[in-house]
Short mmCIF file of C-alpha atoms in Angstrom, two decimals:
data_model
loop_
_atom_site.label_atom_id
_atom_site.label_comp_id
_atom_site.label_asym_id
_atom_site.label_seq_id
_atom_site.Cartn_x
_atom_site.Cartn_y
_atom_site.Cartn_z
CA VAL A 977 -16.78 13.58 0.02
CA PRO A 978 -15.60 16.70 1.85
CA THR A 979 -13.38 16.71 4.90
CA VAL A 980 -15.18 15.28 7.93
CA ARG A 981 -14.71 15.91 11.62
CA VAL A 982 -14.56 12.94 13.97
CA ALA A 983 -14.97 13.22 17.73
CA CYS A 984 -14.03 10.55 20.27
CA VAL A 985 -15.61 10.74 23.70
CA GLN A 986 -13.52 9.37 26.57
CA ASN A 987 -15.81 8.92 29.54
CA ASP A 988 -15.67 7.55 33.10
CA PRO A 989 -18.92 5.69 33.65
CA ALA A 990 -20.10 4.33 36.99
CA PHE A 991 -21.13 0.69 36.73
CA GLY A 992 -24.89 0.28 36.46
CA ALA A 993 -25.70 4.00 36.54
CA ARG A 994 -26.93 4.10 32.97
CA ASP A 995 -28.97 7.27 33.04
CA ALA A 996 -26.36 9.28 34.89
CA ASN A 997 -23.70 7.98 32.50
CA LEU A 998 -25.82 9.02 29.52
CA ASP A 999 -26.25 12.48 31.00
CA ALA A 1000 -22.52 12.80 31.61
CA ALA A 1001 -21.70 11.71 28.05
CA GLU A 1002 -24.21 14.20 26.72
CA ALA A 1003 -22.55 16.92 28.76
CA LEU A 1004 -19.16 15.98 27.32
CA LEU A 1005 -20.64 16.26 23.82
CA ASP A 1006 -22.21 19.66 24.48
CA GLY A 1007 -20.95 22.08 21.87
CA VAL A 1008 -18.99 19.45 19.95
CA GLU A 1009 -19.63 19.68 16.22
CA ALA A 1010 -18.67 16.51 14.41
CA ASP A 1011 -19.74 14.33 11.49
CA LEU A 1012 -18.81 11.13 13.30
CA VAL A 1013 -19.00 10.70 17.07
CA VAL A 1014 -17.51 7.60 18.69
CA LEU A 1015 -18.13 6.63 22.32
CA PRO A 1016 -16.55 3.74 24.27
CA GLU A 1017 -17.60 0.12 24.51
CA LEU A 1018 -20.48 -0.34 26.99
CA PHE A 1019 -20.13 3.36 27.68
CA ALA A 1020 -23.37 3.76 29.64
CA SER A 1021 -23.76 0.37 31.31
CA GLY A 1022 -20.28 -0.23 32.63
CA TYR A 1023 -18.18 -3.27 31.82
CA SER A 1024 -17.56 -5.77 34.61
CA PHE A 1025 -20.76 -7.78 34.66
CA ARG A 1026 -20.48 -10.38 37.39
CA ASP A 1027 -22.53 -12.97 35.58
CA ARG A 1028 -24.82 -13.62 32.68
CA ALA A 1029 -27.93 -12.64 34.61
CA GLU A 1030 -26.49 -9.22 35.35
CA ALA A 1031 -25.66 -8.68 31.67
CA GLU A 1032 -29.13 -9.83 30.64
CA ALA A 1033 -30.72 -7.39 33.04
CA ALA A 1034 -28.73 -4.50 31.60
CA ALA A 1035 -29.19 -5.48 27.96
CA GLU A 1036 -31.47 -3.53 25.63
CA PRO A 1037 -32.97 -4.30 22.24
CA PHE A 1038 -31.72 -2.45 19.19
CA PRO A 1039 -32.87 0.18 18.39
CA ASP A 1040 -35.69 0.43 20.95
CA GLY A 1041 -33.77 0.69 24.20
CA PRO A 1042 -32.97 3.65 26.41
CA THR A 1043 -29.31 3.92 25.40
CA VAL A 1044 -29.85 3.67 21.66
CA ARG A 1045 -32.78 6.08 21.84
CA ARG A 1046 -30.43 8.63 23.35
CA LEU A 1047 -27.84 7.99 20.64
CA LEU A 1048 -30.55 8.50 18.03
CA ALA A 1049 -31.44 11.83 19.56
CA TRP A 1050 -27.81 12.94 19.57
CA SER A 1051 -27.36 11.91 15.95
CA ARG A 1052 -30.53 13.76 14.93
CA ARG A 1053 -29.49 16.95 16.62
CA ARG A 1054 -26.06 16.96 15.01
CA GLY A 1055 -26.79 15.26 11.70
CA ALA A 1056 -23.92 12.98 12.62
CA VAL A 1057 -23.08 9.31 12.61
CA VAL A 1058 -22.85 8.10 16.22
CA VAL A 1059 -21.16 4.81 17.13
CA ALA A 1060 -21.32 3.63 20.74
CA GLY A 1061 -21.16 0.41 22.70
CA PHE A 1062 -24.09 -1.05 24.62
CA PRO A 1063 -25.26 -4.46 25.87
CA GLU A 1064 -27.74 -5.78 23.32
CA ARG A 1065 -30.50 -8.26 23.94
CA ALA A 1066 -31.55 -10.20 20.84
CA GLY A 1067 -33.99 -12.93 21.80
CA ALA A 1068 -32.16 -15.24 24.16
CA ARG A 1069 -28.79 -13.83 23.16
CA VAL A 1070 -26.88 -11.00 24.78
CA HIS A 1071 -24.18 -9.24 22.78
CA ASN A 1072 -21.42 -6.80 23.51
CA ALA A 1073 -22.62 -4.55 20.71
CA ALA A 1074 -22.06 -1.19 19.08
CA ALA A 1075 -24.95 0.82 17.74
CA VAL A 1076 -24.37 2.72 14.51
CA VAL A 1077 -26.96 5.46 14.04
CA ALA A 1078 -27.18 8.59 11.90
CA ASP A 1079 -29.59 11.49 11.58
CA GLY A 1080 -32.00 9.85 13.97
CA ARG A 1081 -32.06 6.51 12.16
CA PRO A 1082 -30.56 3.15 13.14
CA LEU A 1083 -28.06 1.98 10.50
CA ALA A 1084 -26.40 -1.10 11.99
CA CYS A 1085 -25.76 -3.00 15.18
CA TYR A 1086 -22.30 -4.55 15.31
CA ARG A 1087 -21.99 -7.56 17.61
CA LYS A 1088 -18.45 -7.97 18.91
CA VAL A 1089 -16.79 -10.85 17.09
CA HIS A 1090 -13.78 -11.42 19.37
CA LEU A 1091 -14.80 -11.44 23.02
CA PHE A 1092 -12.07 -10.66 25.54
CA GLY A 1093 -11.38 -12.75 28.64
CA PHE A 1094 -14.39 -13.11 30.90
CA GLU A 1095 -16.73 -11.51 28.37
CA SER A 1096 -17.47 -14.94 26.93
CA ASP A 1097 -19.02 -15.85 30.30
CA VAL A 1098 -21.61 -13.12 30.04
CA PHE A 1099 -21.98 -12.33 26.31
CA ASP A 1100 -22.61 -14.30 23.15
CA ALA A 1101 -19.99 -13.75 20.46
CA GLY A 1102 -21.28 -11.96 17.38
CA ASP A 1103 -21.85 -14.18 14.36
CA ASP A 1104 -22.65 -11.47 11.82
CA GLY A 1105 -19.13 -10.30 11.05
CA PHE A 1106 -18.01 -6.80 10.22
CA ALA A 1107 -20.07 -4.23 8.39
CA VAL A 1108 -19.49 -0.85 6.78
CA VAL A 1109 -22.26 1.73 6.54
CA GLU A 1110 -22.30 4.76 4.29
CA HIS A 1111 -23.80 8.06 5.38
CA ARG A 1112 -23.49 11.26 3.38
CA GLY A 1113 -20.71 9.61 1.41
CA LEU A 1114 -18.61 8.67 4.46
CA ARG A 1115 -18.02 4.93 4.88
CA VAL A 1116 -17.82 3.95 8.52
CA GLY A 1117 -16.73 0.51 9.69
CA THR A 1118 -17.04 -0.63 13.29
CA MET A 1119 -15.03 -2.93 15.50
CA VAL A 1120 -14.99 -3.11 19.30
CA CYS A 1121 -11.99 -3.06 21.63
CA PHE A 1122 -10.17 -6.45 21.55
CA ASP A 1123 -11.06 -6.95 17.89
CA TRP A 1124 -8.00 -4.76 17.26
CA ILE A 1125 -5.46 -7.46 18.07
CA PHE A 1126 -6.67 -9.64 15.22
CA PRO A 1127 -5.44 -7.86 12.09
CA GLU A 1128 -8.25 -9.56 10.19
CA SER A 1129 -10.82 -7.26 11.84
CA ALA A 1130 -9.55 -3.98 10.46
CA ARG A 1131 -8.50 -5.70 7.24
CA THR A 1132 -12.02 -6.98 6.64
CA LEU A 1133 -13.45 -3.51 7.22
CA ALA A 1134 -10.91 -1.96 4.85
CA LEU A 1135 -11.64 -4.54 2.16
CA ARG A 1136 -15.31 -3.69 2.55
CA GLY A 1137 -14.57 -0.05 1.83
CA ALA A 1138 -14.33 1.67 5.22
CA ASP A 1139 -12.85 5.17 5.17
CA VAL A 1140 -12.73 5.25 8.94
CA ILE A 1141 -12.97 2.54 11.57
CA ALA A 1142 -14.98 3.53 14.63
CA HIS A 1143 -13.53 1.62 17.56
CA PRO A 1144 -15.43 1.80 20.85
CA SER A 1145 -13.17 0.37 23.53
CA ASN A 1146 -12.71 -0.50 27.20
CA LEU A 1147 -8.98 -1.19 27.06
CA VAL A 1148 -7.14 -2.83 29.94
CA LEU A 1149 -4.09 -4.31 28.15
CA PRO A 1150 -1.15 -2.02 27.34
CA TRP A 1151 -0.79 -2.35 23.57
CA CYS A 1152 -3.72 -1.01 21.60
CA GLN A 1153 -2.97 2.69 21.62
CA ARG A 1154 0.48 1.98 20.18
CA ALA A 1155 -0.94 -0.43 17.61
CA MET A 1156 -3.77 1.58 16.11
CA PRO A 1157 -1.56 3.83 13.96
CA LEU A 1158 -0.23 0.66 12.35
CA ARG A 1159 -3.73 -0.68 11.78
CA ALA A 1160 -4.48 2.60 10.04
CA LEU A 1161 -1.28 2.47 7.99
CA GLU A 1162 -1.48 -1.14 6.86
CA ASN A 1163 -5.04 -0.66 5.65
CA GLY A 1164 -4.91 2.93 4.49
CA VAL A 1165 -7.86 3.89 6.69
CA PHE A 1166 -8.49 6.31 9.52
CA THR A 1167 -9.17 4.85 12.96
CA ALA A 1168 -11.05 6.45 15.83
CA THR A 1169 -10.59 4.66 19.16
CA ALA A 1170 -12.84 5.92 21.98
CA ASN A 1171 -11.61 4.40 25.21
CA ARG A 1172 -12.88 4.89 28.74
CA VAL A 1173 -11.01 5.75 31.93
CA GLY A 1174 -11.57 4.88 35.56
CA THR A 1175 -11.46 1.68 37.58
CA GLU A 1176 -14.19 -0.88 38.16
CA ARG A 1177 -14.12 -2.95 41.33
CA ARG A 1178 -16.73 -5.65 40.99
CA ALA A 1179 -15.50 -8.44 43.29
CA PRO A 1180 -15.02 -11.32 42.86
CA ARG A 1181 -13.81 -10.07 39.47
CA PRO A 1182 -10.36 -8.50 39.65
CA ALA A 1183 -10.34 -4.71 39.65
CA LEU A 1184 -9.95 -3.33 36.14
CA ARG A 1185 -8.28 -0.05 35.31
CA PHE A 1186 -9.16 1.38 31.90
CA THR A 1187 -6.34 3.13 30.14
CA GLY A 1188 -7.80 6.15 28.34
CA GLY A 1189 -5.53 7.48 25.63
CA SER A 1190 -8.31 7.61 23.06
CA LEU A 1191 -6.86 8.42 19.66
CA VAL A 1192 -7.51 9.11 16.03
CA ALA A 1193 -4.90 7.71 13.62
CA GLY A 1194 -4.27 8.65 10.00
CA VAL A 1195 -3.70 6.59 6.87
CA ASP A 1196 0.03 7.22 7.04
CA GLY A 1197 0.40 5.84 10.56
CA VAL A 1198 0.41 9.11 12.45
CA VAL A 1199 -1.59 10.03 15.55
CA LEU A 1200 -3.88 12.87 14.51
CA ALA A 1201 -5.31 13.50 17.97
CA SER A 1202 -5.11 11.79 21.34
CA ALA A 1203 -6.47 12.13 24.85
CA PRO A 1204 -4.67 11.76 28.19
CA GLU A 1205 -4.49 8.43 30.01
CA GLU A 1206 -6.69 9.75 32.78
CA GLY A 1207 -9.84 11.78 32.95
CA PRO A 1208 -12.82 12.35 30.68
CA ALA A 1209 -12.05 14.09 27.40
CA VAL A 1210 -13.34 14.76 23.94
CA LEU A 1211 -10.87 14.79 21.07
CA VAL A 1212 -11.55 15.89 17.54
CA ALA A 1213 -9.71 15.47 14.26
CA ASP A 1214 -10.48 16.38 10.66
CA LEU A 1215 -10.19 13.62 8.08
CA ASP A 1216 -10.13 13.65 4.29
CA PRO A 1217 -11.91 10.46 3.19
CA ALA A 1218 -10.22 10.69 -0.22
CA ARG A 1219 -6.97 9.77 1.49
CA ALA A 1220 -8.51 6.45 2.55
CA ARG A 1221 -9.55 5.68 -1.01
CA ASP A 1222 -6.06 5.94 -2.46
CA LYS A 1223 -4.20 2.97 -1.01
CA ARG A 1224 -0.88 3.73 -2.70
CA LEU A 1225 2.31 3.94 -0.68
CA PRO A 1226 5.53 5.77 -1.54
CA GLY A 1227 7.03 3.51 -4.18
CA GLY A 1228 3.66 2.92 -5.79
CA ASN A 1229 2.34 -0.22 -4.11
CA ASP A 1230 -1.36 -0.48 -3.31
CA ARG A 1231 -2.01 -1.71 0.23
CA LEU A 1232 -5.08 -3.72 -0.75
CA ALA A 1233 -4.73 -4.50 -4.46
CA ASP A 1234 -1.19 -5.86 -3.99
CA ARG A 1235 -2.35 -8.49 -1.52
CA ARG A 1236 -1.92 -12.04 -2.80
CA PRO A 1237 -4.67 -13.95 -1.01
CA HIS A 1238 -4.09 -17.32 -2.66
CA LEU A 1239 -0.68 -17.38 -0.99
CA TYR A 1240 -2.02 -16.74 2.50
CA GLY A 1241 -2.73 -19.60 4.81
CA SER A 1242 -5.26 -17.89 6.99
CA HIS A 1243 -8.25 -19.86 5.79
CA THR A 1244 -6.51 -23.18 5.39
CA VAL A 1245 -5.63 -23.74 9.01
CA SER A 1246 -7.90 -25.24 11.58
CA SER A 1247 -9.50 -22.98 14.12
CA LYS A 1248 -12.45 -23.12 16.44
CA ASP A 1249 -14.68 -22.08 13.56
CA ALA A 1250 -13.16 -24.04 10.69
CA VAL B 1103 13.45 -26.83 22.63
CA PRO B 1104 16.02 -24.96 24.71
CA THR B 1105 16.62 -21.23 24.55
CA VAL B 1106 18.14 -20.19 21.23
CA ARG B 1107 20.33 -17.26 20.32
CA VAL B 1108 19.48 -15.23 17.23
CA ALA B 1109 21.91 -12.85 15.55
CA CYS B 1110 20.99 -10.17 13.03
CA VAL B 1111 23.72 -8.81 10.79
CA GLN B 1112 23.33 -5.19 9.68
CA ASN B 1113 25.73 -4.60 6.79
CA ASP B 1114 26.64 -1.85 4.33
CA PRO B 1115 27.22 -3.55 0.99
CA ALA B 1116 28.63 -1.86 -2.10
CA PHE B 1117 26.46 -2.47 -5.14
CA GLY B 1118 27.80 -5.24 -7.33
CA ALA B 1119 30.81 -6.04 -5.14
CA ARG B 1120 29.55 -9.46 -4.16
CA ASP B 1121 32.76 -11.09 -3.02
CA ALA B 1122 33.90 -8.11 -0.98
CA ASN B 1123 30.43 -7.87 0.57
CA LEU B 1124 30.55 -11.57 1.49
CA ASP B 1125 33.97 -11.09 3.09
CA ALA B 1126 32.72 -8.09 5.05
CA ALA B 1127 29.66 -9.98 6.29
CA GLU B 1128 31.87 -12.89 7.30
CA ALA B 1129 34.06 -10.51 9.24
CA LEU B 1130 31.00 -9.11 11.03
CA LEU B 1131 30.00 -12.66 11.97
CA ASP B 1132 33.45 -13.56 13.28
CA GLY B 1133 33.12 -14.77 16.85
CA VAL B 1134 29.33 -14.56 16.87
CA GLU B 1135 27.78 -17.69 18.32
CA ALA B 1136 24.16 -18.07 17.36
CA ASP B 1137 21.59 -20.72 16.51
CA LEU B 1138 19.91 -18.52 13.92
CA VAL B 1139 21.74 -15.91 11.85
CA VAL B 1140 19.75 -13.46 9.72
CA LEU B 1141 21.33 -11.21 7.09
CA PRO B 1142 19.64 -8.48 5.01
CA GLU B 1143 17.77 -8.74 1.73
CA LEU B 1144 20.17 -8.92 -1.25
CA PHE B 1145 22.94 -8.49 1.32
CA ALA B 1146 25.82 -9.36 -1.03
CA SER B 1147 24.56 -8.15 -4.40
CA GLY B 1148 23.18 -4.73 -3.53
CA TYR B 1149 19.65 -3.62 -4.21
CA SER B 1150 19.13 -0.98 -6.91
CA PHE B 1151 19.29 -3.00 -10.11
CA ARG B 1152 18.84 -0.63 -13.01
CA ASP B 1153 17.04 -3.14 -15.18
CA ARG B 1154 16.13 -6.75 -15.62
CA ALA B 1155 19.34 -7.60 -17.44
CA GLU B 1156 21.41 -6.36 -14.52
CA ALA B 1157 19.41 -8.45 -12.09
CA GLU B 1158 19.70 -11.51 -14.31
CA ALA B 1159 23.45 -11.08 -14.49
CA ALA B 1160 23.71 -10.98 -10.70
CA ALA B 1161 21.29 -13.84 -10.05
CA GLU B 1162 22.47 -17.24 -8.86
CA PRO B 1163 20.83 -20.63 -8.73
CA PHE B 1164 19.86 -22.13 -5.39
CA PRO B 1165 21.81 -23.71 -3.78
CA ASP B 1166 24.70 -23.84 -6.22
CA GLY B 1167 25.73 -20.19 -6.44
CA PRO B 1168 28.57 -18.30 -4.85
CA THR B 1169 26.48 -16.51 -2.24
CA VAL B 1170 24.54 -19.55 -1.06
CA ARG B 1171 27.71 -21.67 -0.98
CA ARG B 1172 29.17 -19.15 1.43
CA LEU B 1173 26.03 -19.26 3.56
CA LEU B 1174 26.24 -23.04 3.62
CA ALA B 1175 29.81 -22.82 4.85
CA TRP B 1176 28.86 -20.39 7.60
CA SER B 1177 25.98 -22.60 8.70
CA ARG B 1178 28.21 -25.67 8.77
CA ARG B 1179 30.83 -23.98 10.89
CA ARG B 1180 28.33 -22.77 13.44
CA GLY B 1181 25.70 -25.51 13.29
CA ALA B 1182 23.25 -22.68 12.78
CA VAL B 1183 20.31 -21.82 10.61
CA VAL B 1184 21.33 -18.97 8.28
CA VAL B 1185 18.71 -16.88 6.43
CA ALA B 1186 19.93 -14.31 3.91
CA GLY B 1187 18.67 -12.52 0.82
CA PHE B 1188 20.12 -13.07 -2.66
CA PRO B 1189 18.97 -12.68 -6.29
CA GLU B 1190 17.88 -16.13 -7.43
CA ARG B 1191 17.85 -17.41 -10.99
CA ALA B 1192 15.31 -20.18 -11.57
CA GLY B 1193 15.11 -20.98 -15.27
CA ALA B 1194 13.93 -17.81 -16.97
CA ARG B 1195 12.74 -16.34 -13.70
CA VAL B 1196 14.65 -14.06 -11.35
CA HIS B 1197 13.49 -13.77 -7.76
CA ASN B 1198 14.26 -11.53 -4.83
CA ALA B 1199 14.87 -14.57 -2.65
CA ALA B 1200 16.05 -15.61 0.78
CA ALA B 1201 18.09 -18.75 1.24
CA VAL B 1202 17.40 -20.81 4.36
CA VAL B 1203 20.27 -23.17 5.11
CA ALA B 1204 21.39 -25.09 8.20
CA ASP B 1205 24.38 -27.24 9.13
CA GLY B 1206 25.68 -27.05 5.58
CA ARG B 1207 22.43 -28.13 3.94
CA PRO B 1208 19.90 -26.11 1.92
CA LEU B 1209 16.47 -26.17 3.60
CA ALA B 1210 14.35 -23.72 1.64
CA CYS B 1211 14.45 -20.84 -0.80
CA TYR B 1212 11.80 -18.20 -0.09
CA ARG B 1213 10.82 -16.09 -3.10
CA LYS B 1214 9.55 -12.67 -2.05
CA VAL B 1215 5.77 -12.59 -2.43
CA HIS B 1216 5.16 -8.82 -2.21
CA LEU B 1217 7.62 -6.91 -4.38
CA PHE B 1218 8.20 -3.27 -3.45
CA GLY B 1219 8.11 -0.42 -5.94
CA PHE B 1220 10.52 -0.84 -8.84
CA GLU B 1221 11.37 -4.41 -7.83
CA SER B 1222 8.58 -5.66 -10.06
CA ASP B 1223 10.50 -4.25 -13.03
CA VAL B 1224 13.49 -6.47 -12.35
CA PHE B 1225 12.20 -9.46 -10.34
CA ASP B 1226 9.43 -12.00 -10.70
CA ALA B 1227 7.11 -12.16 -7.71
CA GLY B 1228 7.29 -15.40 -5.77
CA ASP B 1229 4.41 -17.79 -6.33
CA ASP B 1230 5.28 -20.39 -3.71
CA GLY B 1231 4.00 -18.60 -0.62
CA PHE B 1232 5.45 -18.70 2.85
CA ALA B 1233 7.23 -21.66 4.38
CA VAL B 1234 8.41 -22.68 7.83
CA VAL B 1235 11.40 -24.98 8.27
CA GLU B 1236 12.29 -26.88 11.43
CA HIS B 1237 15.89 -27.39 12.52
CA ARG B 1238 16.87 -28.87 15.86
CA GLY B 1239 13.34 -28.23 17.03
CA LEU B 1240 13.32 -24.51 16.15
CA ARG B 1241 10.69 -23.51 13.62
CA VAL B 1242 11.88 -20.67 11.40
CA GLY B 1243 9.61 -18.79 9.01
CA THR B 1244 10.92 -16.34 6.44
CA MET B 1245 9.56 -13.17 4.90
CA VAL B 1246 11.47 -10.40 3.13
CA CYS B 1247 11.32 -6.65 3.76
CA PHE B 1248 8.06 -5.17 2.35
CA ASP B 1249 6.16 -8.39 3.12
CA TRP B 1250 5.88 -6.90 6.63
CA ILE B 1251 3.23 -4.33 5.70
CA PHE B 1252 0.76 -7.03 4.73
CA PRO B 1253 -0.28 -8.58 8.04
CA GLU B 1254 -1.15 -11.74 6.14
CA SER B 1255 2.56 -12.52 5.68
CA ALA B 1256 3.48 -12.89 9.34
CA ARG B 1257 0.05 -14.36 10.08
CA THR B 1258 0.51 -17.11 7.53
CA LEU B 1259 3.91 -17.96 8.99
CA ALA B 1260 2.50 -18.02 12.51
CA LEU B 1261 -0.38 -20.24 11.45
CA ARG B 1262 2.18 -22.60 9.90
CA GLY B 1263 3.95 -22.88 13.23
CA ALA B 1264 6.84 -20.43 13.11
CA ASP B 1265 8.53 -19.74 16.44
CA VAL B 1266 10.57 -16.95 14.92
CA ILE B 1267 10.23 -15.01 11.68
CA ALA B 1268 13.54 -14.30 9.97
CA HIS B 1269 13.10 -11.03 8.09
CA PRO B 1270 15.93 -10.01 5.72
CA SER B 1271 15.29 -6.39 4.75
CA ASN B 1272 16.46 -3.37 2.75
CA LEU B 1273 14.13 -0.83 4.34
CA VAL B 1274 13.66 2.64 2.89
CA LEU B 1275 10.20 3.58 4.27
CA PRO B 1276 9.97 4.85 7.85
CA TRP B 1277 7.53 2.42 9.47
CA CYS B 1278 8.77 -1.12 9.70
CA GLN B 1279 10.99 -0.89 12.77
CA ARG B 1280 8.06 0.52 14.74
CA ALA B 1281 5.69 -2.10 13.36
CA MET B 1282 7.62 -5.31 13.95
CA PRO B 1283 6.95 -5.50 17.71
CA LEU B 1284 3.24 -5.47 16.84
CA ARG B 1285 3.69 -8.22 14.25
CA ALA B 1286 5.38 -10.25 16.98
CA LEU B 1287 2.65 -9.48 19.50
CA GLU B 1288 -0.36 -10.14 17.30
CA ASN B 1289 1.03 -13.51 16.26
CA GLY B 1290 2.82 -14.54 19.43
CA VAL B 1291 6.08 -15.09 17.55
CA PHE B 1292 9.59 -13.70 17.70
CA THR B 1293 10.76 -11.58 14.77
CA ALA B 1294 14.34 -10.95 13.64
CA THR B 1295 14.66 -8.09 11.14
CA ALA B 1296 18.13 -7.73 9.60
CA ASN B 1297 18.25 -4.44 7.74
CA ARG B 1298 21.12 -2.83 5.86
CA VAL B 1299 22.53 0.69 6.08
CA GLY B 1300 24.14 2.99 3.56
CA THR B 1301 22.97 4.77 0.43
CA GLU B 1302 22.81 3.50 -3.13
CA ARG B 1303 23.07 6.00 -5.97
CA ARG B 1304 22.25 4.16 -9.15
CA ALA B 1305 20.98 6.88 -11.51
CA PRO B 1306 18.54 7.15 -13.14
CA ARG B 1307 16.99 5.46 -10.09
CA PRO B 1308 16.53 7.85 -7.18
CA ALA B 1309 19.12 7.54 -4.45
CA LEU B 1310 18.00 5.18 -1.70
CA ARG B 1311 19.02 5.47 1.93
CA PHE B 1312 18.60 2.31 3.96
CA THR B 1313 17.51 2.85 7.52
CA GLY B 1314 19.33 0.29 9.68
CA GLY B 1315 17.69 -0.19 13.06
CA SER B 1316 17.72 -3.97 12.77
CA LEU B 1317 15.75 -5.48 15.63
CA VAL B 1318 14.56 -8.58 17.39
CA ALA B 1319 11.04 -8.39 18.85
CA GLY B 1320 9.44 -10.64 21.45
CA VAL B 1321 6.06 -12.31 21.64
CA ASP B 1322 4.81 -9.64 24.05
CA GLY B 1323 5.57 -6.77 21.71
CA VAL B 1324 8.85 -5.67 23.22
CA VAL B 1325 12.12 -4.90 21.44
CA LEU B 1326 14.62 -7.47 22.69
CA ALA B 1327 17.61 -6.03 20.85
CA SER B 1328 18.15 -3.33 18.25
CA ALA B 1329 20.95 -1.77 16.22
CA PRO B 1330 21.63 1.91 15.46
CA GLU B 1331 20.21 3.60 12.37
CA GLU B 1332 23.68 3.96 10.90
CA GLY B 1333 26.68 1.73 10.57
CA PRO B 1334 27.27 -2.00 10.39
CA ALA B 1335 26.33 -3.98 13.49
CA VAL B 1336 25.52 -7.40 14.80
CA LEU B 1337 22.84 -7.74 17.42
CA VAL B 1338 22.02 -10.84 19.39
CA ALA B 1339 19.07 -11.89 21.53
CA ASP B 1340 18.12 -15.07 23.35
CA LEU B 1341 14.67 -16.50 22.66
CA ASP B 1342 12.62 -19.18 24.38
CA PRO B 1343 10.66 -20.93 21.60
CA ALA B 1344 8.17 -22.24 24.18
CA ARG B 1345 6.90 -18.68 24.52
CA ALA B 1346 5.93 -18.71 20.84
CA ARG B 1347 3.95 -21.92 21.29
CA ASP B 1348 1.68 -20.57 24.00
CA LYS B 1349 -0.48 -18.01 22.24
CA ARG B 1350 -2.45 -16.98 25.31
CA LEU B 1351 -2.73 -13.34 26.31
CA PRO B 1352 -3.48 -11.89 29.74
CA GLY B 1353 -7.20 -12.55 30.09
CA GLY B 1354 -6.88 -16.00 28.56
CA ASN B 1355 -7.50 -15.44 24.85
CA ASP B 1356 -5.47 -17.39 22.31
CA ARG B 1357 -4.09 -15.20 19.52
CA LEU B 1358 -4.54 -17.87 16.85
CA ALA B 1359 -7.25 -20.22 18.10
CA ASP B 1360 -9.62 -17.34 18.85
CA ARG B 1361 -9.57 -16.15 15.24
CA ARG B 1362 -12.92 -16.49 13.49
CA PRO B 1363 -11.97 -16.94 9.85
CA HIS B 1364 -15.46 -17.47 8.49
CA LEU B 1365 -16.24 -13.89 9.54
CA TYR B 1366 -13.27 -12.36 7.72
CA GLY B 1367 -13.65 -11.02 4.25
CA SER B 1368 -10.06 -11.30 3.17
CA HIS B 1369 -10.61 -14.06 0.64
CA THR B 1370 -13.92 -12.85 -0.68
CA VAL B 1371 -12.72 -9.63 -2.21
CA SER B 1372 -11.20 -9.28 -5.65
CA SER B 1373 -7.50 -8.73 -5.94
CA LYS B 1374 -4.92 -9.04 -8.64
CA ASP B 1375 -4.63 -12.74 -7.86
CA ALA B 1376 -8.22 -13.65 -7.21
#
């Protein structure tokens, strides 16, 4: 697999103005040449749904909705993989989802596994887990925003062979941008976090300020490219997928093969799902 | 459980000079009042064993060896939990171990699960997993050095109820000090990394420089106390164990209860131990 270029789009959507938000994202992408394009969580719909009915009204089927159709067109024009968040309607369920499309074809729809805060009032948690798709030899895993804080999310994607984790986000807590280089390091993968900026005031919900700082991190825990905390931006970085397929560290250990799962308690302890 | 004080000892041992290293560590601890004292990995023996025979010669049984007897004395005098690394002989096996003692009594002997680099030439990997001990209401988990890079180590300890992770270390890679605040955050635990300083030149092994920077991290991902990169030091921090028992984040999510283990692939993928 040759070197690939990843682009993260950091946008500033207006709540509910889907078509204008799509046009603005398309303008940001104008002239950007990339093999993988990542856009934020719910990048065209906005985030702060007041209630379930509002989320249902905004939700679209996959892949036959207006947002995903636009993503398909972008991916066709560029020959790229495009990963972007949108509200998905699936029968009676509504998911905080990320479409994964390439070359004009739908590849996967990831349904956010770990809902953040109020999201569980308006979305159904995804029950399909984490998936990796391969396109032109590049293996792309997807997680959304708050999934990052559970190390199991990125770990699962790495164990399933991801070279790069596409990470559409709407971050409001202060930690993720600092943490992603470690997620990349501990798994020996690249990460591409596309975060939004701006503030949503959707009373009675508290105002939410999104923190920008979109970033691409490398397998050795470095920041390869990052965007400012404020303002729309597109950042690009070139990745060598071969570096994600050699998990060795200085000293010779293998970040995945040297795991000792029978000594980990993570599946033996009660949880909501156990 | 009231607030507890943790102390991390950052020492500069001379390879093979066990008794002098024990005296120097005792001098560093003089006048330090703490409920939990953490010393580095192999803090009295030194690290760079040239071969198995050299490690066997240095190894001691638990708890009836000269290093652990000294730890027991320190713990009795202070009424504290003491966690410190030593080479353990157990029958024909030799482990890179950490003794956990309190009030003059042995509580546990942790045998390093993830050996780093050449360590697997001279030590046997631990097969007993990760344990949490409780003393005067404080729940102390132990991991050693390179265990940190596998998020499963700290996760397992958190799932088993640790309030604080004692982390004896001999760090030579550049990442751990930056990573530990994230380990604390993602698990909602305190971490206490006691690292050594100095350089060992034990040809034909490459010279190893140990990176100091011992630190205590808090449940919200902050550094509560840290030591310089060079020179012996003792750092102290006060911890409220109640903060490690409330795993909620801003927004209301619970860092452990909101895990969704049936959607994680970590146990389904082959590894050396599977």
